[in-house]
Amino acid sequence: MFSNLATKAALKKVGLPTDTFDFSSWTSSDSSKPSWKKITKSQPTTAADSDSNSNTSKAWPEWMSVKSLPLTVQPWLTPRPPPIPVAEPPRVGDLAPLDRDRQLVLGNGRKVLVVFLRCVGCAFAQKTFLHLRALATRHSSAGLTCIAVSHSSAAATARWLDLLPAAGGGRGGRGAGSVQIVIDEDRAVYAAWGLGLGSVWYVLNPASQVAGFREKGWLGARVAGSLGKGAAGVVGRQAGTGGGGGGGGGGADADGNGNGPLTTMGNKWQQAGAWAVDGRGKVVWGGKAARVDDVLDLDAGARALGFV
């Protein structure tokens, strides 16, 4: 029925071979194997071919990987969990927590004001750090030790510190000042002190959004622009006696296998906090920030340690 000239002309017009529907070539001995080349450019993939190509088919193209996203986007992605469970935050009267790698060892006669920062570039982290730096300048000679813990990379933290304004509204150049810096890129120290990831409300509640619009200290884009990917660097002095606070400057993958978000710039969902610890290693003031815009009263912490 398909052998007439009209049918052949119609098939040719739509781009099909004229013998597409010629089934006479299907013999009874080989009826299960039609001539696929008549209809398709290549034979269908067999089960064996599927197995051999399974890894290739599951892989994302490089340009679609999480790592290909801009550094300014990475902090909004869910990071890998810290290597230890998130503990309860210490209360007044508790001994200061001791993290797994001994990066933050308090007590030993030192009076310490320790601040856990949000990601670099955050205006609220900037406001908190500038306050801490001012207290360190004022009271370090009297025995107050001020420590800032950053979960961003060493390179990003160093660049952010360089961009901060100097005291009195001057232009940058002061950096960390008298504040000791601990780099905790895997957030193990944060977890030991009860600081995990905040909820959507913790970050995006209306009050925090309004406060964020009023702030001018958003430096994330400048930090990311100066770093690129794979930047390396060192920052500040290490606190405590653990010796492991240097961190990696290159921005490790959050899941360790190359597919997770980069930790270079830290994470927007990370909770912040601050505590005052006396010379016996006991907490005398502090707690977790209630929201991202909750800038804790560090003056109260200094007073709790006897500094006015």
PDB file of N, CA and C in Angstrom, residues 236-308:
ATOM      1  N   GLY A 236      45.854  37.609  60.777  1.00  0.00           N
ATOM      2  CA  GLY A 236      45.891  37.836  62.213  1.00  0.00           C
ATOM      3  C   GLY A 236      46.763  36.908  63.017  1.00  0.00           C
ATOM      4  N   ARG A 237      46.547  36.949  64.322  1.00  0.00           N
ATOM      5  CA  ARG A 237      47.237  36.071  65.265  1.00  0.00           C
ATOM      6  C   ARG A 237      46.277  35.006  65.720  1.00  0.00           C
ATOM      7  N   GLN A 238      46.791  33.858  66.044  1.00  0.00           N
ATOM      8  CA  GLN A 238      45.940  32.768  66.494  1.00  0.00           C
ATOM      9  C   GLN A 238      45.734  32.863  68.006  1.00  0.00           C
ATOM     10  N   ALA A 239      44.507  32.571  68.419  1.00  0.00           N
ATOM     11  CA  ALA A 239      44.190  32.641  69.834  1.00  0.00           C
ATOM     12  C   ALA A 239      44.252  31.259  70.450  1.00  0.00           C
ATOM     13  N   GLY A 240      44.327  31.221  71.786  1.00  0.00           N
ATOM     14  CA  GLY A 240      44.331  29.949  72.489  1.00  0.00           C
ATOM     15  C   GLY A 240      45.651  29.223  72.311  1.00  0.00           C
ATOM     16  N   THR A 241      45.637  27.927  72.630  1.00  0.00           N
ATOM     17  CA  THR A 241      46.860  27.143  72.560  1.00  0.00           C
ATOM     18  C   THR A 241      46.758  26.001  71.584  1.00  0.00           C
ATOM     19  N   GLY A 242      45.643  25.944  70.845  1.00  0.00           N
ATOM     20  CA  GLY A 242      45.445  24.814  69.951  1.00  0.00           C
ATOM     21  C   GLY A 242      46.321  24.849  68.731  1.00  0.00           C
ATOM     22  N   GLY A 243      46.638  26.041  68.224  1.00  0.00           N
ATOM     23  CA  GLY A 243      47.490  26.147  67.065  1.00  0.00           C
ATOM     24  C   GLY A 243      46.824  25.752  65.778  1.00  0.00           C
ATOM     25  N   GLY A 244      45.533  25.495  65.783  1.00  0.00           N
ATOM     26  CA  GLY A 244      44.874  25.057  64.560  1.00  0.00           C
ATOM     27  C   GLY A 244      43.960  26.097  63.981  1.00  0.00           C
ATOM     28  N   GLY A 245      44.114  27.344  64.367  1.00  0.00           N
ATOM     29  CA  GLY A 245      43.164  28.355  63.943  1.00  0.00           C
ATOM     30  C   GLY A 245      43.452  28.986  62.625  1.00  0.00           C
ATOM     31  N   GLY A 246      44.494  28.558  61.929  1.00  0.00           N
ATOM     32  CA  GLY A 246      44.850  29.219  60.691  1.00  0.00           C
ATOM     33  C   GLY A 246      43.829  29.046  59.604  1.00  0.00           C
ATOM     34  N   GLY A 247      43.237  27.873  59.533  1.00  0.00           N
ATOM     35  CA  GLY A 247      42.231  27.633  58.522  1.00  0.00           C
ATOM     36  C   GLY A 247      42.817  27.586  57.141  1.00  0.00           C
ATOM     37  N   GLY A 248      42.001  27.208  56.184  1.00  0.00           N
ATOM     38  CA  GLY A 248      42.426  27.175  54.795  1.00  0.00           C
ATOM     39  C   GLY A 248      41.969  28.409  54.087  1.00  0.00           C
ATOM     40  N   GLY A 249      42.865  29.056  53.376  1.00  0.00           N
ATOM     41  CA  GLY A 249      42.508  30.285  52.706  1.00  0.00           C
ATOM     42  C   GLY A 249      41.810  30.089  51.394  1.00  0.00           C
ATOM     43  N   GLY A 250      41.773  28.874  50.871  1.00  0.00           N
ATOM     44  CA  GLY A 250      41.283  28.689  49.525  1.00  0.00           C
ATOM     45  C   GLY A 250      39.791  28.534  49.396  1.00  0.00           C
ATOM     46  N   GLY A 251      39.054  28.463  50.464  1.00  0.00           N
ATOM     47  CA  GLY A 251      37.627  28.270  50.353  1.00  0.00           C
ATOM     48  C   GLY A 251      37.286  26.833  50.048  1.00  0.00           C
ATOM     49  N   ALA A 252      37.276  26.007  51.049  1.00  0.00           N
ATOM     50  CA  ALA A 252      37.041  24.582  50.842  1.00  0.00           C
ATOM     51  C   ALA A 252      35.617  24.329  50.414  1.00  0.00           C
ATOM     52  N   ASP A 253      35.407  23.181  49.776  1.00  0.00           N
ATOM     53  CA  ASP A 253      34.057  22.769  49.446  1.00  0.00           C
ATOM     54  C   ASP A 253      33.360  22.341  50.715  1.00  0.00           C
ATOM     55  N   ALA A 254      32.094  22.697  50.812  1.00  0.00           N
ATOM     56  CA  ALA A 254      31.364  22.373  52.027  1.00  0.00           C
ATOM     57  C   ALA A 254      31.147  20.887  52.201  1.00  0.00           C
ATOM     58  N   ASP A 255      31.036  20.130  51.096  1.00  0.00           N
ATOM     59  CA  ASP A 255      30.802  18.705  51.269  1.00  0.00           C
ATOM     60  C   ASP A 255      32.047  17.882  51.061  1.00  0.00           C
ATOM     61  N   GLY A 256      33.180  18.522  50.802  1.00  0.00           N
ATOM     62  CA  GLY A 256      34.442  17.821  50.718  1.00  0.00           C
ATOM     63  C   GLY A 256      34.635  17.028  49.446  1.00  0.00           C
ATOM     64  N   ASN A 257      33.654  16.970  48.539  1.00  0.00           N
ATOM     65  CA  ASN A 257      33.834  16.178  47.326  1.00  0.00           C
ATOM     66  C   ASN A 257      33.785  17.020  46.064  1.00  0.00           C
ATOM     67  N   GLY A 258      33.855  18.332  46.203  1.00  0.00           N
ATOM     68  CA  GLY A 258      33.921  19.182  45.037  1.00  0.00           C
ATOM     69  C   GLY A 258      32.576  19.648  44.525  1.00  0.00           C
ATOM     70  N   ASN A 259      31.464  19.205  45.115  1.00  0.00           N
ATOM     71  CA  ASN A 259      30.153  19.558  44.605  1.00  0.00           C
ATOM     72  C   ASN A 259      29.401  20.535  45.503  1.00  0.00           C
ATOM     73  N   GLY A 260      29.872  20.775  46.707  1.00  0.00           N
ATOM     74  CA  GLY A 260      29.156  21.630  47.633  1.00  0.00           C
ATOM     75  C   GLY A 260      29.527  23.088  47.472  1.00  0.00           C
ATOM     76  N   PRO A 261      28.806  23.979  48.171  1.00  0.00           N
ATOM     77  CA  PRO A 261      29.123  25.401  48.096  1.00  0.00           C
ATOM     78  C   PRO A 261      30.475  25.702  48.713  1.00  0.00           C
ATOM     79  N   LEU A 262      31.129  26.725  48.199  1.00  0.00           N
ATOM     80  CA  LEU A 262      32.406  27.149  48.752  1.00  0.00           C
ATOM     81  C   LEU A 262      32.186  27.830  50.097  1.00  0.00           C
ATOM     82  N   THR A 263      33.131  27.659  51.000  1.00  0.00           N
ATOM     83  CA  THR A 263      33.030  28.275  52.326  1.00  0.00           C
ATOM     84  C   THR A 263      33.867  29.543  52.425  1.00  0.00           C
ATOM     85  N   THR A 264      34.371  30.012  51.302  1.00  0.00           N
ATOM     86  CA  THR A 264      35.274  31.165  51.293  1.00  0.00           C
ATOM     87  C   THR A 264      34.690  32.358  52.029  1.00  0.00           C
ATOM     88  N   MET A 265      33.443  32.687  51.724  1.00  0.00           N
ATOM     89  CA  MET A 265      32.812  33.887  52.272  1.00  0.00           C
ATOM     90  C   MET A 265      31.983  33.605  53.520  1.00  0.00           C
ATOM     91  N   GLY A 266      32.037  32.389  54.029  1.00  0.00           N
ATOM     92  CA  GLY A 266      31.193  32.056  55.168  1.00  0.00           C
ATOM     93  C   GLY A 266      29.775  31.758  54.713  1.00  0.00           C
ATOM     94  N   ASN A 267      28.831  31.832  55.640  1.00  0.00           N
ATOM     95  CA  ASN A 267      27.455  31.482  55.320  1.00  0.00           C
ATOM     96  C   ASN A 267      26.478  32.449  55.970  1.00  0.00           C
ATOM     97  N   LYS A 268      25.479  32.874  55.197  1.00  0.00           N
ATOM     98  CA  LYS A 268      24.496  33.847  55.680  1.00  0.00           C
ATOM     99  C   LYS A 268      23.615  33.288  56.794  1.00  0.00           C
ATOM    100  N   TRP A 269      23.504  31.963  56.872  1.00  0.00           N
ATOM    101  CA  TRP A 269      22.583  31.362  57.836  1.00  0.00           C
ATOM    102  C   TRP A 269      23.251  31.080  59.181  1.00  0.00           C
ATOM    103  N   GLN A 270      24.541  31.303  59.281  1.00  0.00           N
ATOM    104  CA  GLN A 270      25.258  31.015  60.520  1.00  0.00           C
ATOM    105  C   GLN A 270      24.854  31.980  61.630  1.00  0.00           C
ATOM    106  N   GLN A 271      24.583  31.428  62.798  1.00  0.00           N
ATOM    107  CA  GLN A 271      24.228  32.258  63.946  1.00  0.00           C
ATOM    108  C   GLN A 271      25.469  32.901  64.552  1.00  0.00           C
ATOM    109  N   ALA A 272      25.261  34.052  65.159  1.00  0.00           N
ATOM    110  CA  ALA A 272      26.338  34.787  65.822  1.00  0.00           C
ATOM    111  C   ALA A 272      26.118  34.765  67.329  1.00  0.00           C
ATOM    112  N   GLY A 273      27.149  35.156  68.069  1.00  0.00           N
ATOM    113  CA  GLY A 273      27.045  35.204  69.522  1.00  0.00           C
ATOM    114  C   GLY A 273      28.273  35.841  70.134  1.00  0.00           C
ATOM    115  N   ALA A 274      28.224  36.096  71.429  1.00  0.00           N
ATOM    116  CA  ALA A 274      29.362  36.683  72.145  1.00  0.00           C
ATOM    117  C   ALA A 274      29.284  36.279  73.610  1.00  0.00           C
ATOM    118  N   TRP A 275      30.451  36.061  74.218  1.00  0.00           N
ATOM    119  CA  TRP A 275      30.529  35.669  75.625  1.00  0.00           C
ATOM    120  C   TRP A 275      31.728  36.334  76.291  1.00  0.00           C
ATOM    121  N   ALA A 276      31.593  36.568  77.589  1.00  0.00           N
ATOM    122  CA  ALA A 276      32.702  37.029  78.425  1.00  0.00           C
ATOM    123  C   ALA A 276      33.084  35.886  79.359  1.00  0.00           C
ATOM    124  N   VAL A 277      34.377  35.579  79.411  1.00  0.00           N
ATOM    125  CA  VAL A 277      34.883  34.455  80.204  1.00  0.00           C
ATOM    126  C   VAL A 277      35.969  34.970  81.142  1.00  0.00           C
ATOM    127  N   ASP A 278      35.840  34.658  82.431  1.00  0.00           N
ATOM    128  CA  ASP A 278      36.820  35.171  83.393  1.00  0.00           C
ATOM    129  C   ASP A 278      38.086  34.316  83.406  1.00  0.00           C
ATOM    130  N   GLY A 279      39.011  34.672  84.286  1.00  0.00           N
ATOM    131  CA  GLY A 279      40.302  33.992  84.327  1.00  0.00           C
ATOM    132  C   GLY A 279      40.232  32.544  84.757  1.00  0.00           C
ATOM    133  N   ARG A 280      39.142  32.138  85.386  1.00  0.00           N
ATOM    134  CA  ARG A 280      38.967  30.736  85.781  1.00  0.00           C
ATOM    135  C   ARG A 280      38.307  29.903  84.689  1.00  0.00           C
ATOM    136  N   GLY A 281      37.985  30.547  83.575  1.00  0.00           N
ATOM    137  CA  GLY A 281      37.340  29.833  82.476  1.00  0.00           C
ATOM    138  C   GLY A 281      35.838  29.734  82.601  1.00  0.00           C
ATOM    139  N   LYS A 282      35.238  30.561  83.473  1.00  0.00           N
ATOM    140  CA  LYS A 282      33.792  30.533  83.651  1.00  0.00           C
ATOM    141  C   LYS A 282      33.129  31.665  82.866  1.00  0.00           C
ATOM    142  N   VAL A 283      31.978  31.359  82.293  1.00  0.00           N
ATOM    143  CA  VAL A 283      31.208  32.351  81.548  1.00  0.00           C
ATOM    144  C   VAL A 283      30.520  33.289  82.534  1.00  0.00           C
ATOM    145  N   VAL A 284      30.718  34.593  82.349  1.00  0.00           N
ATOM    146  CA  VAL A 284      30.107  35.579  83.245  1.00  0.00           C
ATOM    147  C   VAL A 284      29.087  36.458  82.521  1.00  0.00           C
ATOM    148  N   TRP A 285      29.023  36.327  81.213  1.00  0.00           N
ATOM    149  CA  TRP A 285      28.065  37.123  80.423  1.00  0.00           C
ATOM    150  C   TRP A 285      28.007  36.550  79.019  1.00  0.00           C
ATOM    151  N   GLY A 286      26.872  36.776  78.336  1.00  0.00           N
ATOM    152  CA  GLY A 286      26.823  36.464  76.916  1.00  0.00           C
ATOM    153  C   GLY A 286      25.672  35.585  76.498  1.00  0.00           C
ATOM    154  N   GLY A 287      25.639  35.285  75.211  1.00  0.00           N
ATOM    155  CA  GLY A 287      24.601  34.452  74.638  1.00  0.00           C
ATOM    156  C   GLY A 287      24.596  34.539  73.125  1.00  0.00           C
ATOM    157  N   LYS A 288      23.588  33.916  72.566  1.00  0.00           N
ATOM    158  CA  LYS A 288      23.424  33.867  71.117  1.00  0.00           C
ATOM    159  C   LYS A 288      22.625  35.077  70.640  1.00  0.00           C
ATOM    160  N   ALA A 289      22.977  35.614  69.477  1.00  0.00           N
ATOM    161  CA  ALA A 289      22.202  36.710  68.895  1.00  0.00           C
ATOM    162  C   ALA A 289      20.806  36.211  68.542  1.00  0.00           C
ATOM    163  N   ALA A 290      19.787  37.012  68.861  1.00  0.00           N
ATOM    164  CA  ALA A 290      18.407  36.596  68.626  1.00  0.00           C
ATOM    165  C   ALA A 290      18.030  36.645  67.157  1.00  0.00           C
ATOM    166  N   ARG A 291      18.632  37.577  66.417  1.00  0.00           N
ATOM    167  CA  ARG A 291      18.384  37.733  64.978  1.00  0.00           C
ATOM    168  C   ARG A 291      19.688  38.177  64.326  1.00  0.00           C
ATOM    169  N   VAL A 292      19.701  38.232  63.014  1.00  0.00           N
ATOM    170  CA  VAL A 292      20.940  38.632  62.339  1.00  0.00           C
ATOM    171  C   VAL A 292      21.329  40.068  62.679  1.00  0.00           C
ATOM    172  N   ASP A 293      20.340  40.916  62.969  1.00  0.00           N
ATOM    173  CA  ASP A 293      20.637  42.318  63.271  1.00  0.00           C
ATOM    174  C   ASP A 293      20.798  42.568  64.767  1.00  0.00           C
ATOM    175  N   ASP A 294      20.813  41.512  65.558  1.00  0.00           N
ATOM    176  CA  ASP A 294      20.967  41.651  67.012  1.00  0.00           C
ATOM    177  C   ASP A 294      22.449  41.839  67.345  1.00  0.00           C
ATOM    178  N   VAL A 295      22.860  43.087  67.466  1.00  0.00           N
ATOM    179  CA  VAL A 295      24.252  43.403  67.801  1.00  0.00           C
ATOM    180  C   VAL A 295      24.367  43.412  69.321  1.00  0.00           C
ATOM    181  N   LEU A 296      25.031  42.434  69.869  1.00  0.00           N
ATOM    182  CA  LEU A 296      25.093  42.262  71.319  1.00  0.00           C
ATOM    183  C   LEU A 296      25.868  43.392  71.989  1.00  0.00           C
ATOM    184  N   ASP A 297      25.479  43.685  73.225  1.00  0.00           N
ATOM    185  CA  ASP A 297      26.078  44.784  73.992  1.00  0.00           C
ATOM    186  C   ASP A 297      27.412  44.339  74.583  1.00  0.00           C
ATOM    187  N   LEU A 298      28.477  44.547  73.832  1.00  0.00           N
ATOM    188  CA  LEU A 298      29.797  44.114  74.293  1.00  0.00           C
ATOM    189  C   LEU A 298      30.289  44.929  75.483  1.00  0.00           C
ATOM    190  N   ASP A 299      29.786  46.150  75.637  1.00  0.00           N
ATOM    191  CA  ASP A 299      30.159  46.941  76.819  1.00  0.00           C
ATOM    192  C   ASP A 299      29.727  46.223  78.096  1.00  0.00           C
ATOM    193  N   ALA A 300      28.550  45.591  78.045  1.00  0.00           N
ATOM    194  CA  ALA A 300      28.075  44.842  79.212  1.00  0.00           C
ATOM    195  C   ALA A 300      29.002  43.669  79.502  1.00  0.00           C
ATOM    196  N   GLY A 301      29.507  43.035  78.464  1.00  0.00           N
ATOM    197  CA  GLY A 301      30.455  41.948  78.661  1.00  0.00           C
ATOM    198  C   GLY A 301      31.749  42.419  79.292  1.00  0.00           C
ATOM    199  N   ALA A 302      32.236  43.576  78.844  1.00  0.00           N
ATOM    200  CA  ALA A 302      33.462  44.129  79.426  1.00  0.00           C
ATOM    201  C   ALA A 302      33.247  44.491  80.893  1.00  0.00           C
ATOM    202  N   ARG A 303      32.075  45.051  81.201  1.00  0.00           N
ATOM    203  CA  ARG A 303      31.785  45.402  82.598  1.00  0.00           C
ATOM    204  C   ARG A 303      31.714  44.154  83.468  1.00  0.00           C
ATOM    205  N   ALA A 304      31.161  43.072  82.933  1.00  0.00           N
ATOM    206  CA  ALA A 304      31.074  41.831  83.703  1.00  0.00           C
ATOM    207  C   ALA A 304      32.455  41.284  84.049  1.00  0.00           C
ATOM    208  N   LEU A 305      33.454  41.662  83.264  1.00  0.00           N
ATOM    209  CA  LEU A 305      34.831  41.240  83.532  1.00  0.00           C
ATOM    210  C   LEU A 305      35.602  42.260  84.366  1.00  0.00           C
ATOM    211  N   GLY A 306      34.917  43.352  84.736  1.00  0.00           N
ATOM    212  CA  GLY A 306      35.558  44.355  85.586  1.00  0.00           C
ATOM    213  C   GLY A 306      36.186  45.511  84.847  1.00  0.00           C
ATOM    214  N   PHE A 307      35.869  45.669  83.567  1.00  0.00           N
ATOM    215  CA  PHE A 307      36.421  46.786  82.789  1.00  0.00           C
ATOM    216  C   PHE A 307      35.318  47.797  82.540  1.00  0.00           C
ATOM    217  N   VAL A 308      35.580  49.025  82.917  1.00  0.00           N
ATOM    218  CA  VAL A 308      34.572  50.080  82.792  1.00  0.00           C
ATOM    219  C   VAL A 308      34.993  51.056  81.701  1.00  0.00           C
TER     220      VAL A 308
END
